[in-house]
Coordinates of C-alpha atoms and ligand atoms in Angstrom, one line a residue:
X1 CA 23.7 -38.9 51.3
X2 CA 26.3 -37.0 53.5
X3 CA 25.9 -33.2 52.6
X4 CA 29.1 -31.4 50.8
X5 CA 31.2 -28.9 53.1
X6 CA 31.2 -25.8 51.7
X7 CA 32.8 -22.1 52.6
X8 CA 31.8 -19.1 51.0
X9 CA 34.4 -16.2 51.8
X10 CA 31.5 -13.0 52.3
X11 CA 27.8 -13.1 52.2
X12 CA 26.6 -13.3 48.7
X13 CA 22.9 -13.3 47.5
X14 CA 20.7 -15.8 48.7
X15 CA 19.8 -17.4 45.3
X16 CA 23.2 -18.7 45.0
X17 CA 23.1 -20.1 48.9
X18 CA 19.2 -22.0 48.6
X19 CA 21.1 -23.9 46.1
X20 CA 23.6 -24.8 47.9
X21 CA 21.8 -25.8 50.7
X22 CA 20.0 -28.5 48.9
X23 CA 23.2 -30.5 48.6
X24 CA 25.9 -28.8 51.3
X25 CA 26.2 -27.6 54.8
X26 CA 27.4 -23.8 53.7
X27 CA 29.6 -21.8 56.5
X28 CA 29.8 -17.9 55.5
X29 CA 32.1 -15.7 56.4
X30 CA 30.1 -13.8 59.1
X31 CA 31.6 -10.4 58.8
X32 CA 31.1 -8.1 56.1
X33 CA 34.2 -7.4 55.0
X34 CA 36.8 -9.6 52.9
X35 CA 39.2 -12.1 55.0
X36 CA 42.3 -11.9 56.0
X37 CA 45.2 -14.2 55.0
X38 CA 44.9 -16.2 57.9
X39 CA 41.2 -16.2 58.0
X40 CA 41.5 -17.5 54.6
X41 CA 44.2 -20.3 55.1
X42 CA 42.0 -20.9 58.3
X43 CA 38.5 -21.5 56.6
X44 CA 39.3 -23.5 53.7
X45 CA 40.8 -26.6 55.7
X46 CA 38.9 -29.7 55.3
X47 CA 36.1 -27.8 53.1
X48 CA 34.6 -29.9 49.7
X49 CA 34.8 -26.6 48.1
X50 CA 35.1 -22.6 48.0
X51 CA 33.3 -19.9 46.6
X52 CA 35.7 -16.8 46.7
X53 CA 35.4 -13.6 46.0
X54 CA 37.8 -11.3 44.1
X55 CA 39.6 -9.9 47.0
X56 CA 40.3 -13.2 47.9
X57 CA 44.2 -14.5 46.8
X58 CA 43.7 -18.2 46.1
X59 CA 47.1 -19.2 45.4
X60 CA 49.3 -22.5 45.6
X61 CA 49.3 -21.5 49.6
X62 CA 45.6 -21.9 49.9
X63 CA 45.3 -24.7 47.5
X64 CA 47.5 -26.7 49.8
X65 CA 45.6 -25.6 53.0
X66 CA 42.5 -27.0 50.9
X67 CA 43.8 -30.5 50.9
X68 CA 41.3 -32.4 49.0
X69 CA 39.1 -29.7 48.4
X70 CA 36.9 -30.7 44.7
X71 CA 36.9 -26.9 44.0
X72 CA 36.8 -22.9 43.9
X73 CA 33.9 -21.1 42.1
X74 CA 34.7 -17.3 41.8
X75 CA 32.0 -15.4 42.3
X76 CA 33.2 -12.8 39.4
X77 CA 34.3 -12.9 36.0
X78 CA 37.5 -11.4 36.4
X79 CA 39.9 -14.3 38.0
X80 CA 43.2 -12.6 38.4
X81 CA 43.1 -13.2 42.3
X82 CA 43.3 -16.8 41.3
X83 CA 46.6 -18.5 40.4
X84 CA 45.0 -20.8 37.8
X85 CA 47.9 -22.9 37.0
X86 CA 48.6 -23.9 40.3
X87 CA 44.9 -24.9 40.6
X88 CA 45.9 -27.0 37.5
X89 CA 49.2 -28.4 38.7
X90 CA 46.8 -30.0 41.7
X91 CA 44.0 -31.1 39.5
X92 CA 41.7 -29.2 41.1
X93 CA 38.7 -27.2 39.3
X94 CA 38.1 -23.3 39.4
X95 CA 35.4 -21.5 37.8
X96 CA 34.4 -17.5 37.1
X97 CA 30.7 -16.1 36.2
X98 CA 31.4 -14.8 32.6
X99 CA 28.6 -13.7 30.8
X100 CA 25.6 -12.4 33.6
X101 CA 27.8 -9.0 34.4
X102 CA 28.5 -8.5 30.8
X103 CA 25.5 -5.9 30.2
X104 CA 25.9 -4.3 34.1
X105 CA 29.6 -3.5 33.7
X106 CA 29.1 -1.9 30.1
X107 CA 26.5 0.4 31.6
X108 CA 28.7 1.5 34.0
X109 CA 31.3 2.3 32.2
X110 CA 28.3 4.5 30.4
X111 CA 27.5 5.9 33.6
X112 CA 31.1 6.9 34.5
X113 CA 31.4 8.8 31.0
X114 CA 28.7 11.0 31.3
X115 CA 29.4 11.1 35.0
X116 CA 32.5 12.8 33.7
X117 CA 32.1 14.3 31.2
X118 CA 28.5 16.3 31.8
X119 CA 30.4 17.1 35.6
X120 CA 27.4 15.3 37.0
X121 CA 28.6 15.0 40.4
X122 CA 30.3 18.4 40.7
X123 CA 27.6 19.9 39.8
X124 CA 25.5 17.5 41.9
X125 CA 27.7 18.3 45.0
X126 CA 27.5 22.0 44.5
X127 CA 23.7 22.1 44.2
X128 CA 23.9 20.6 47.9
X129 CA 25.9 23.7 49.0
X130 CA 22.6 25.9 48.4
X131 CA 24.8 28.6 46.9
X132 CA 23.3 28.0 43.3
X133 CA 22.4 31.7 42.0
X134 CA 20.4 30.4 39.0
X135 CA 21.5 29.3 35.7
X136 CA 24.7 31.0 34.3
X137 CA 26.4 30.6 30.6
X138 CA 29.2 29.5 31.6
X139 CA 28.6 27.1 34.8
X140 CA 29.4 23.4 34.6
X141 CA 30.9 22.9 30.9
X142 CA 31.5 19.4 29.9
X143 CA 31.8 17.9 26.8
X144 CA 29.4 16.5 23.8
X145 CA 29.3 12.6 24.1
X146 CA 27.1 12.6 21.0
X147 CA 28.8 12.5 17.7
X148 CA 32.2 11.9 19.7
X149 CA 34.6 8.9 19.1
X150 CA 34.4 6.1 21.2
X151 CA 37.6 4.1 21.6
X152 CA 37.2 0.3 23.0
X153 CA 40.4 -1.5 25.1
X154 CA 39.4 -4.8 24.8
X155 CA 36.8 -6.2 22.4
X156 CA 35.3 -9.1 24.3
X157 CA 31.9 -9.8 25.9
X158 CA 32.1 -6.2 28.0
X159 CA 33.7 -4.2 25.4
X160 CA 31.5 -5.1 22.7
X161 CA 28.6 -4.5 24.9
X162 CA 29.7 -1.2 25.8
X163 CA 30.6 -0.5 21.9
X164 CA 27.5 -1.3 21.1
X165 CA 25.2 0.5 23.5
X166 CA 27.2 3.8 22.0
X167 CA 24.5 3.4 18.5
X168 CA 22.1 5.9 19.9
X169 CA 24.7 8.8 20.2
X170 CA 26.3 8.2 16.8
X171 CA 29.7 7.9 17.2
X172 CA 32.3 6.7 15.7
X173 CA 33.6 3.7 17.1
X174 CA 37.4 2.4 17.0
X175 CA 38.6 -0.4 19.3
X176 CA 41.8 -3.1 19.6
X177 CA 42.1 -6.2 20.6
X178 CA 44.5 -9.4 18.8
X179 CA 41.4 -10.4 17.0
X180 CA 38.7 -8.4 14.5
X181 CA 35.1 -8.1 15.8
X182 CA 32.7 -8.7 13.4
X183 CA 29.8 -7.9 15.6
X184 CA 31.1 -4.6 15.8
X185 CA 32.3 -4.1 12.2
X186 CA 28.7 -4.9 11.1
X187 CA 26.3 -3.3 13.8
X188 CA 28.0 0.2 14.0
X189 CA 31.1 0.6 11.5
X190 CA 33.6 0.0 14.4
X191 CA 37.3 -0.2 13.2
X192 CA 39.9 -2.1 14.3
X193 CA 43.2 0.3 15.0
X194 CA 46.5 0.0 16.4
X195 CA 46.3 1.2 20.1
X196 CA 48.3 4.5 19.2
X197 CA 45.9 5.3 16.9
X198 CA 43.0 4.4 19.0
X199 CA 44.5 6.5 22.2
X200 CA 44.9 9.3 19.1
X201 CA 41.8 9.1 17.7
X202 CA 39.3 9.0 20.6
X203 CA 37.8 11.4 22.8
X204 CA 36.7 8.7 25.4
X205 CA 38.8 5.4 26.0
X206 CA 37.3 2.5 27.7
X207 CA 39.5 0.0 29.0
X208 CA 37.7 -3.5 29.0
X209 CA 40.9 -5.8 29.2
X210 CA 41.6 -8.8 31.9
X211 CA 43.7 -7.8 34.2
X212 CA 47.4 -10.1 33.4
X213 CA 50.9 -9.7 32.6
X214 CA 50.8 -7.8 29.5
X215 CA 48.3 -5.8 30.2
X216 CA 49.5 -4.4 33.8
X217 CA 50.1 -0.6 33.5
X218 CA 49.3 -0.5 29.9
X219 CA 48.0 2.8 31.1
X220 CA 50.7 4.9 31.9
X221 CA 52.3 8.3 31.9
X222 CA 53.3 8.0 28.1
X223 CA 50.2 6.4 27.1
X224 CA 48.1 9.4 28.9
X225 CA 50.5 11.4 26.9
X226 CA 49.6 10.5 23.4
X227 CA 45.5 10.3 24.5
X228 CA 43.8 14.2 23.1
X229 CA 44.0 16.6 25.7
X230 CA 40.3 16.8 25.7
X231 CA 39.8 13.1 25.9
X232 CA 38.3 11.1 28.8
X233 CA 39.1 7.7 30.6
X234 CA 37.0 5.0 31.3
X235 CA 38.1 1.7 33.6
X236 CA 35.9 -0.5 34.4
X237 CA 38.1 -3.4 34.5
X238 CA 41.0 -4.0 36.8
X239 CA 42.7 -1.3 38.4
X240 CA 46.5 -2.4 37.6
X241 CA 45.6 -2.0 34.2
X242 CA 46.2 1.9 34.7
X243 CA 49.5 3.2 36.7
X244 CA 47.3 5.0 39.0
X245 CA 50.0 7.4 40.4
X246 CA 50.8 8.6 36.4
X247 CA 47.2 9.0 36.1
X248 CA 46.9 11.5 39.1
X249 CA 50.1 13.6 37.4
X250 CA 48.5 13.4 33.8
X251 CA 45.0 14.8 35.4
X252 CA 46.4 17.2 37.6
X253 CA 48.3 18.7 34.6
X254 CA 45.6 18.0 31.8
X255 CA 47.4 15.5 30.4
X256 CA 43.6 14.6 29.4
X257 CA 40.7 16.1 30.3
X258 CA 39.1 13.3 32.7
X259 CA 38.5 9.7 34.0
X260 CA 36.1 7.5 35.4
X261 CA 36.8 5.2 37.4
X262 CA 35.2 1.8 39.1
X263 CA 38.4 0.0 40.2
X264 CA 41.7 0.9 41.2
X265 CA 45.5 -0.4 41.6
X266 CA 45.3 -0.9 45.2
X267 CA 42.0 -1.5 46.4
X268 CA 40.5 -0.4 48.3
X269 CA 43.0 2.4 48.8
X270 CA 43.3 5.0 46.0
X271 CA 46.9 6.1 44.9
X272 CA 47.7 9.6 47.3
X273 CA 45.9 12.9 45.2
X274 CA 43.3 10.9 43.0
X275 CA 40.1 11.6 45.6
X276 CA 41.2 15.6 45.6
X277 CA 40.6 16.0 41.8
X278 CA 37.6 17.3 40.5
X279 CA 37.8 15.8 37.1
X280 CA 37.5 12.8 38.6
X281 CA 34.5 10.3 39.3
X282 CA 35.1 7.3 41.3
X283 CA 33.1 4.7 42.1
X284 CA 33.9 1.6 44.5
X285 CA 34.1 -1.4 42.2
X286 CA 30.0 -1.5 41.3
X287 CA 29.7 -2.2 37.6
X288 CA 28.2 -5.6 38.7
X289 CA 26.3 -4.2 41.5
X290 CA 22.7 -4.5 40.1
X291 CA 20.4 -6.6 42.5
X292 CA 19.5 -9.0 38.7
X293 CA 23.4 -9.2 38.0
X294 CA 24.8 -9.9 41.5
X295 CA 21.6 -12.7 41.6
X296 CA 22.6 -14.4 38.6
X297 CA 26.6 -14.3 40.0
X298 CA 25.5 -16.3 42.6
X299 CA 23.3 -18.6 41.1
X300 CA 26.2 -19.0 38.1
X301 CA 29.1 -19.3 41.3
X302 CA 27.1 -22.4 42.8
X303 CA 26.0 -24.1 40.0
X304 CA 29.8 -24.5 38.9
X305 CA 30.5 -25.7 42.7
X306 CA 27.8 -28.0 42.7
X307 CA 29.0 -29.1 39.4
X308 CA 32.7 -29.3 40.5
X309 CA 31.2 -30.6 44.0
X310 CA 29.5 -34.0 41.7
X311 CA 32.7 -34.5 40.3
X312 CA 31.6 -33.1 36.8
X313 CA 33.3 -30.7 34.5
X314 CA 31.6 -27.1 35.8
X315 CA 30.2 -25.2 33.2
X316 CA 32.5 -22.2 33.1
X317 CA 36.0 -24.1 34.2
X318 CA 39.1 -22.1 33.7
X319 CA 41.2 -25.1 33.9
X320 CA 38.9 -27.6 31.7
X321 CA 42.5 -29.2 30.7
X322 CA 42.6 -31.3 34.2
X323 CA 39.6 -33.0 32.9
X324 CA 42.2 -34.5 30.1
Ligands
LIG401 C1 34.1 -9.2 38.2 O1 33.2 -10.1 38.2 O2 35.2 -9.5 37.8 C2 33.8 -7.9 38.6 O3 34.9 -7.1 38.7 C3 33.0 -7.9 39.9 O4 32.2 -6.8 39.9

């Protein structure tokens, strides 16, 4: 049998690639950084099917240049770089890798919060200076995590995770989302709360929402202005969810105390002013980046190819309506 055609848009883990191979001559991009536009409209002609990455746009644009492509399998959960309804419009399949970041991302967003909060690379920076005296009372003061509330934007497979993994500092947990979580409500108290309660209420907020419509800027400058002075931000999920720019003002005038961040509303720029603030930690998109997670991405990201490649419904479609 005639092997598949298949582009993949930057080098991802082999795992993902052997099992490609068994069924499809696989073309990656050969430079390690993402495409450009072109590039993109370029490589996808006469391919059997994608796998993209988040920085990729696949929109109605590249669908077309696809002509009779049988797929795109994003090789992340998030999909927002995908226009999913005009994959649907064309009947043709596209697929995310839900579920094998979910553990990764939350302890990252754990990672960030101490990060922040203990001034862990301040302080770490500083030691690299040599001009530590010795220990002083008053050198590096951060804030207790333990005993603190928790606040959770976004109560799905990341935020729960991340909810949860707060049992062994005893805090109180509040989150939001449209529906109750009953896995939180049982394992640790959690309570559901309006969001002006929740941004009232806690002392760290940790934004776990999909990047769309309704959620774009949901953090902004009057939002940062009902959070606790002392209170710390957390985003690990898409960086248009906060208004970047209002979050530089609110820090520079201690709006709140802090935030960490993994993604941002321009990447891979960061808005003018964020990199010069010290109550800042910033890291470059790497909640998933664990050599175990970013394995099982690729492994998920070609079985739904292969899947879409055989004509069969992929395991995690987005679209799963164009299969009637
Ligand atoms: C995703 O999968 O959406 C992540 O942002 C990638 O790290």
């Amino acid at each position: 049998m005639a092997k598949f055609n298949v582009y993949v848009t930057r080098l991802i883990p082999v795992a993902g690639l052997t099992l490609l191979r068994e069924f499809c001559n696989v073309e990656i991009n050969p430079e390690d950084r993402p495409l450009t536009r072109d590039e993109l409209l370029n490589n996808v002609k006469g391919r059997d099917g994608v796998i993209s990455l988040l920085t990729d746009r696949i929109d109605g644009t590249v669908m077309d240049a696809a002509k009779g492509i049988k797929g795109f399998a994003n090789y992340a959960v998030g999909f927002d770089n995908i226009v999913v309804p005009e994959a649907t419009k064309r009947k043709i399949p596209v697929s995310n890798t839900p579920g094998v970041l979910t553990e990764a991302t939350a302890d990252m967003a754990w990672a960030l919060l101490f990060a922040v909060c203990r001034r862990v690379v301040e302080s770490d920076q500083f030691m690299r200076t040599g001009r530590w005296a010795g220990w002083g009372p008053l050198q590096y003061i951060g804030g207790d995590v333990t005993g603190r509330t928790l606040g959770v934007v976004g109560a799905g497979r990341i935020g729960t995770a991340m909810a949860l993994k707060s049992k062994g500092f005893a805090m109180k947990v509040l989150y939001t989302d449209d529906i109750a979580n009953p896995v939180l409500e049982k394992e640790l108290g959690a309570k559901q709360v309006p969001f002006e309660e929740l941004l009232k209420e806690s002392d760290f907020v940790s934004v776990h929402v999909p990047l769309m419509e309704s959620t774009r800027h949901l953090f902004n400058a009057k939002v940062f202005a009902k959070m606790k002075p002392t209170a710390y931000l957390i985003n690990t999920s898409r960086g248009p969810v906060v208004h970047e720019a209002e979050l530089v003002e609110a820090l520079k005038k201690n709006v709140i105390a802090g935030a960490g961040l993994d993604v941002y509303e321009y990447e891979p720029k960061m808005v003018p002013g964020l990199a010069d603030l010290v109550n800042v930690v910033v890291t470059p998109h790497t909640a998933s980046a664990t050599k175990e997670t970013r394995t099982n991405m690729s492994i998920k990201a070609a079985t739904n190819l292969l899947a879409m490649l055989k004509g069969e419904r992929p395991p995690n479609c987005l679209n799963p309506e164009i299969y009637g």
